């Protein structure tokens, strides 16, 4: 369990930060902050110590150097159970920092703007933020690190319910979230710069392509019933199976998704009412007719035996007649 006594807050996305900081202050947590974040907290009546006053060193280079200081990183990285570490902090008058609340400059959003200049993109590469996040996450047993504003309410409840303490399980979860976040951030920068410099006549293709996938859901099982599985979506994609909505029925399996994908691929190119039934990634029948009900009936008649337990793909909204046929054919969960 970690007792939170001092927190450093420096956020680009300030959504929810005032409420969170007020909650920390009410629990007796000392707050350090920087720049615009400090100003917003002070305007809300929250007692804040500026990082420049805490370190004795001013912000400089247009804000590029604010938190890159031993009083910050020493307070984050010191192992509390290591006597030599604690003696070094005492010698150099460095205090402990128990919580870091940081989210990063919006590099990805800025870099996606039409005709964004290289200079503007580079100025949105955060340096101090990732450094603090990684320092705190490395020392997660002694420092709570928060990079996601959606966590604020959960963390405040934990602190309020446990007299200012946070459990080890939550500290570990927060650290993992940080390393995933900073990894994505660096990938976005690398991808942008690699693409930007393709025009030099040499690097026509990047040496490495970093892809990002986000888990959409756990699956009922993997390729076989004894295996686990999960469904991931390309983080940048706005189409495909991951954008579809499951209206009802039990959880999908890996094979359900394969068959569903195949069904979509079969029917998507037809303008006439079209139906397909897919089993184990192969069509048992496909029908095209003047109505969706007739199309489904034709697909069913292709091989009624193999169709049992299959996936139905339709290229139009299901009407009452078609739904009745589907149910009559034994697709009770369709």
Coordinates of C-alpha atoms in Angstrom, one line a residue:
X1 CA 0.0 0.0 0.0
X2 CA 1.2 3.5 -0.9
X3 CA 0.5 6.6 1.3
X4 CA 0.2 9.6 -1.1
X5 CA 1.6 12.7 0.6
X6 CA 2.9 14.7 -2.4
X7 CA 1.7 14.7 -6.0
X8 CA 3.1 16.4 -9.1
X9 CA 0.4 17.4 -11.7
X10 CA 1.3 18.6 -15.2
X11 CA -1.3 17.9 -17.9
X12 CA -1.9 18.9 -21.4
X13 CA -5.5 17.6 -21.4
X14 CA -7.0 19.4 -18.4
X15 CA -10.3 17.6 -18.4
X16 CA -11.3 16.8 -14.9
X17 CA -8.1 17.9 -13.3
X18 CA -9.5 20.6 -11.0
X19 CA -12.0 18.2 -9.4
X20 CA -9.2 15.6 -9.0
X21 CA -6.7 18.1 -7.5
X22 CA -9.4 19.4 -5.1
X23 CA -10.0 15.8 -4.0
X24 CA -6.3 15.3 -3.4
X25 CA -6.0 18.6 -1.5
X26 CA -8.9 17.6 0.8
X27 CA -7.0 14.5 1.6
X28 CA -4.0 16.5 2.7
X29 CA -1.9 15.8 -0.4
X30 CA 0.7 18.5 -1.2
X31 CA 0.5 19.5 -4.9
X32 CA 3.4 20.5 -7.2
X33 CA 2.5 21.8 -10.7
X34 CA 3.8 23.5 -13.8
X35 CA 2.8 26.3 -16.2
X36 CA -0.8 26.4 -17.3
X37 CA -1.8 23.5 -15.0
X38 CA -0.6 25.4 -12.0
X39 CA -2.4 28.6 -13.0
X40 CA -5.7 26.7 -13.5
X41 CA -5.5 25.0 -10.1
X42 CA -4.6 28.3 -8.4
X43 CA -7.6 30.0 -10.0
X44 CA -9.8 27.2 -8.6
X45 CA -8.5 28.0 -5.1
X46 CA -6.2 25.0 -4.8
X47 CA -2.9 25.5 -2.9
X48 CA -0.1 24.7 -5.4
X49 CA 3.7 24.9 -5.3
X50 CA 5.2 25.8 -8.6
X51 CA 7.8 23.2 -9.8
X52 CA 10.3 26.1 -10.4
X53 CA 10.0 27.2 -6.8
X54 CA 10.3 23.6 -5.6
X55 CA 13.5 22.9 -7.6
X56 CA 14.9 26.4 -7.3
X57 CA 15.4 26.4 -11.1
X58 CA 13.2 28.4 -13.6
X59 CA 11.4 27.0 -16.5
X60 CA 13.4 27.8 -19.6
X61 CA 13.8 27.4 -23.4
X62 CA 10.1 28.3 -24.1
X63 CA 9.0 25.6 -21.6
X64 CA 11.1 22.8 -23.1
X65 CA 12.9 22.5 -19.7
X66 CA 10.6 22.4 -16.7
X67 CA 10.8 19.1 -14.8
X68 CA 14.1 17.7 -16.0
X69 CA 15.7 18.2 -12.6
X70 CA 17.2 15.8 -9.9
X71 CA 14.7 17.1 -7.3
X72 CA 11.9 15.7 -9.6
X73 CA 13.4 12.5 -10.8
X74 CA 15.3 11.8 -7.6
X75 CA 12.0 12.1 -5.7
X76 CA 10.4 9.7 -8.2
X77 CA 13.1 7.1 -8.7
X78 CA 14.4 6.6 -5.2
X79 CA 13.8 3.1 -3.8
X80 CA 12.2 3.7 -0.4
X81 CA 13.6 0.5 1.0
X82 CA 17.2 1.3 -0.1
X83 CA 19.1 3.1 2.7
X84 CA 21.7 4.4 0.2
X85 CA 19.0 6.0 -1.9
X86 CA 17.3 7.6 1.1
X87 CA 20.6 8.9 2.4
X88 CA 21.4 10.5 -1.1
X89 CA 18.0 12.2 -1.0
X90 CA 18.7 13.5 2.5
X91 CA 22.1 14.7 1.5
X92 CA 20.8 16.7 -1.5
X93 CA 17.6 17.8 0.1
X94 CA 15.4 16.0 -2.3
X95 CA 11.8 15.2 -1.1
X96 CA 9.8 12.1 -2.2
X97 CA 7.0 12.4 -4.8
X98 CA 4.3 9.8 -4.3
X99 CA 2.1 10.5 -7.3
X100 CA 2.6 11.8 -10.8
X101 CA -0.4 13.0 -12.9
X102 CA 0.8 13.7 -16.4
X103 CA -0.7 13.5 -19.9
X104 CA 1.3 14.4 -22.9
X105 CA 1.4 17.1 -25.6
X106 CA -1.1 16.1 -28.3
X107 CA 1.5 15.1 -30.9
X108 CA -0.7 12.6 -32.8
X109 CA -3.6 15.0 -33.1
X110 CA -1.3 17.9 -34.2
X111 CA 0.6 15.7 -36.7
X112 CA -2.7 14.6 -38.4
X113 CA -3.6 18.2 -39.2
X114 CA -3.6 19.0 -42.9
X115 CA -0.4 20.7 -44.0
X116 CA 1.1 20.7 -40.5
X117 CA 4.6 22.0 -40.6
X118 CA 7.5 19.9 -39.4
X119 CA 8.4 22.5 -36.8
X120 CA 4.9 22.6 -35.3
X121 CA 4.9 18.8 -35.1
X122 CA 8.3 18.7 -33.4
X123 CA 7.3 21.3 -30.8
X124 CA 4.5 18.9 -29.8
X125 CA 6.9 16.1 -29.0
X126 CA 6.8 15.9 -25.2
X127 CA 10.1 15.3 -23.4
X128 CA 9.5 16.1 -19.7
X129 CA 6.1 14.3 -19.6
X130 CA 7.3 10.9 -20.8
X131 CA 10.4 11.2 -18.6
X132 CA 8.3 11.7 -15.5
X133 CA 5.8 9.0 -16.5
X134 CA 8.6 6.4 -17.1
X135 CA 10.5 7.3 -13.9
X136 CA 7.3 6.9 -11.8
X137 CA 6.2 3.8 -13.6
X138 CA 9.6 2.2 -13.1
X139 CA 9.3 2.8 -9.4
X140 CA 5.6 1.8 -9.3
X141 CA 5.9 0.1 -5.9
X142 CA 6.4 3.6 -4.4
X143 CA 4.8 6.0 -6.9
X144 CA 1.3 6.1 -8.3
X145 CA 1.5 7.2 -12.0
X146 CA -1.6 8.5 -13.8
X147 CA -1.7 9.2 -17.5
X148 CA -5.4 8.7 -18.2
X149 CA -8.0 11.3 -17.0
X150 CA -10.6 8.5 -17.0
X151 CA -8.8 7.1 -13.9
X152 CA -9.3 10.2 -11.7
X153 CA -12.6 9.2 -10.2
X154 CA -11.5 5.6 -9.5
X155 CA -8.3 6.8 -7.8
X156 CA -10.0 9.4 -5.6
X157 CA -12.5 6.7 -4.4
X158 CA -9.6 4.4 -3.5
X159 CA -7.8 7.2 -1.6
X160 CA -11.0 8.2 0.2
X161 CA -12.0 4.7 1.1
X162 CA -8.5 3.7 2.3
X163 CA -7.4 6.8 4.3
X164 CA -5.1 8.1 1.5
X165 CA -3.6 4.7 0.6
X166 CA -3.5 3.0 -2.8
X167 CA -3.2 -0.8 -3.2
X168 CA -0.2 -2.5 -4.9
X169 CA -2.5 -4.1 -7.5
X170 CA -3.7 -0.6 -8.7
X171 CA -0.1 0.8 -8.7
X172 CA 1.0 -2.1 -11.0
X173 CA -2.0 -1.6 -13.3
X174 CA -1.3 2.1 -13.6
X175 CA 2.4 1.5 -14.4
X176 CA 1.5 -1.0 -17.2
X177 CA -0.9 1.6 -18.6
X178 CA 1.9 4.2 -18.7
X179 CA 4.4 2.0 -20.6
X180 CA 1.7 1.1 -23.1
X181 CA 0.8 4.8 -23.5
X182 CA 4.4 6.1 -23.9
X183 CA 5.1 3.2 -26.3
X184 CA 2.2 4.3 -28.6
X185 CA 3.3 7.9 -28.3
X186 CA 6.8 7.1 -29.5
X187 CA 5.5 5.0 -32.3
X188 CA 3.3 7.8 -33.5
X189 CA 6.4 10.1 -33.6
X190 CA 8.5 7.6 -35.3
X191 CA 5.8 6.9 -37.9
X192 CA 5.2 10.5 -38.6
X193 CA 8.9 11.4 -39.0
X194 CA 9.6 8.3 -41.1
X195 CA 6.8 9.2 -43.6
X196 CA 7.8 12.9 -43.6
X197 CA 11.4 12.0 -44.7
X198 CA 10.4 9.6 -47.4
X199 CA 10.8 12.3 -50.0
X200 CA 14.6 12.4 -49.7
X201 CA 15.0 9.9 -52.5
X202 CA 16.6 7.3 -50.3
X203 CA 14.0 6.3 -47.7
X204 CA 11.1 5.5 -50.0
X205 CA 9.8 3.0 -47.5
X206 CA 10.2 3.1 -43.7
X207 CA 12.5 0.5 -42.1
X208 CA 9.9 -0.3 -39.5
X209 CA 6.1 0.0 -39.4
X210 CA 4.5 0.1 -36.0
X211 CA 0.9 -1.0 -35.8
X212 CA -1.4 -0.3 -32.9
X213 CA -4.4 -2.5 -32.0
X214 CA -6.9 -2.0 -29.2
X215 CA -8.8 -4.9 -27.6
X216 CA -12.5 -4.7 -28.4
X217 CA -13.7 -7.8 -26.5
X218 CA -12.8 -11.2 -25.0
X219 CA -14.1 -14.1 -27.1
X220 CA -16.0 -17.1 -25.9
X221 CA -13.1 -19.2 -26.9
X222 CA -10.3 -19.2 -29.4
X223 CA -9.8 -21.4 -32.5
X224 CA -10.7 -24.4 -30.3
X225 CA -13.0 -24.6 -27.2
X226 CA -10.0 -25.2 -24.9
X227 CA -8.2 -22.0 -26.1
X228 CA -8.7 -18.4 -25.0
X229 CA -9.1 -15.6 -27.5
X230 CA -9.7 -11.9 -27.9
X231 CA -10.7 -9.5 -30.7
X232 CA -8.5 -6.5 -31.5
X233 CA -9.2 -3.5 -33.7
X234 CA -6.8 -1.4 -35.7
X235 CA -6.7 1.8 -33.6
X236 CA -6.8 4.0 -36.7
X237 CA -9.6 2.1 -38.5
X238 CA -13.1 3.4 -38.7
X239 CA -14.6 0.5 -40.6
X240 CA -14.7 -3.3 -40.5
X241 CA -16.1 -5.9 -38.0
X242 CA -15.0 -3.9 -35.0
X243 CA -17.5 -1.1 -35.8
X244 CA -20.4 -3.5 -35.9
X245 CA -22.9 -3.9 -33.0
X246 CA -23.9 -7.2 -31.6
X247 CA -27.6 -6.9 -30.7
X248 CA -28.1 -10.0 -28.7
X249 CA -26.9 -13.6 -28.3
X250 CA -24.0 -15.3 -26.6
X251 CA -20.4 -14.1 -26.8
X252 CA -18.7 -14.6 -30.1
X253 CA -15.9 -17.1 -30.7
X254 CA -12.8 -16.8 -32.9
X255 CA -14.5 -19.0 -35.6
X256 CA -17.7 -16.9 -35.4
X257 CA -15.6 -13.8 -36.3
X258 CA -13.9 -15.6 -39.2
X259 CA -17.2 -16.7 -40.6
X260 CA -18.7 -13.2 -40.0
X261 CA -15.8 -11.6 -41.9
X262 CA -16.2 -14.1 -44.8
X263 CA -20.0 -13.4 -44.9
X264 CA -19.5 -9.7 -45.1
X265 CA -16.9 -10.1 -47.9
X266 CA -19.4 -12.2 -49.9
X267 CA -22.4 -9.9 -49.8
X268 CA -20.9 -6.4 -49.7
X269 CA -20.3 -6.1 -53.5
X270 CA -23.9 -6.9 -54.5
X271 CA -26.6 -4.3 -54.9
X272 CA -29.5 -6.8 -55.4
X273 CA -30.9 -8.4 -52.3
X274 CA -28.3 -11.0 -51.4
X275 CA -27.9 -13.6 -48.7
X276 CA -25.0 -16.0 -47.9
X277 CA -24.6 -18.7 -45.2
X278 CA -21.0 -19.4 -44.1
X279 CA -19.7 -22.4 -42.2
X280 CA -16.1 -22.8 -41.3
X281 CA -15.1 -19.9 -43.6
X282 CA -16.8 -21.4 -46.6
X283 CA -20.2 -20.7 -48.2
X284 CA -22.8 -23.4 -47.9
X285 CA -25.1 -21.4 -50.2
X286 CA -25.5 -17.9 -51.7
X287 CA -28.7 -16.4 -53.1
X288 CA -29.5 -13.3 -55.1
X289 CA -33.2 -12.5 -55.8
X290 CA -35.8 -9.7 -56.0
X291 CA -36.4 -9.7 -52.2
X292 CA -34.2 -10.5 -49.2
X293 CA -36.5 -13.4 -48.1
X294 CA -36.2 -15.1 -51.5
X295 CA -32.5 -14.5 -51.5
X296 CA -32.1 -16.1 -48.0
X297 CA -34.4 -19.1 -49.1
X298 CA -32.1 -19.7 -52.1
X299 CA -29.0 -19.6 -49.9
X300 CA -30.6 -22.0 -47.5
X301 CA -31.5 -24.4 -50.2
X302 CA -27.9 -24.6 -51.4
X303 CA -27.1 -27.0 -48.6
X304 CA -29.5 -27.1 -45.6
X305 CA -27.5 -29.7 -43.8
X306 CA -24.1 -27.9 -43.8
X307 CA -25.8 -24.6 -43.1
X308 CA -26.7 -25.7 -39.6
X309 CA -24.8 -23.6 -37.1
X310 CA -23.5 -21.2 -39.8
X311 CA -23.3 -17.5 -40.0
X312 CA -25.8 -15.6 -42.2
X313 CA -24.7 -12.6 -44.2
X314 CA -27.3 -10.2 -45.6
X315 CA -26.7 -7.0 -47.5
X316 CA -30.0 -5.3 -46.5
X317 CA -31.9 -4.6 -43.4
X318 CA -33.8 -7.7 -42.2
X319 CA -37.5 -7.5 -42.7
X320 CA -40.2 -9.5 -40.9
X321 CA -40.6 -12.1 -43.6
X322 CA -36.8 -12.8 -43.8
X323 CA -36.6 -13.0 -40.0
X324 CA -39.4 -15.5 -39.9
X325 CA -37.6 -17.7 -42.5
X326 CA -34.4 -17.5 -40.6
X327 CA -36.1 -18.6 -37.4
X328 CA -38.0 -21.4 -39.2
X329 CA -34.7 -22.8 -40.5
X330 CA -33.3 -23.2 -37.0
X331 CA -31.2 -20.1 -36.6
X332 CA -32.8 -19.4 -33.2
X333 CA -30.2 -16.7 -32.3
X334 CA -30.2 -14.9 -35.6

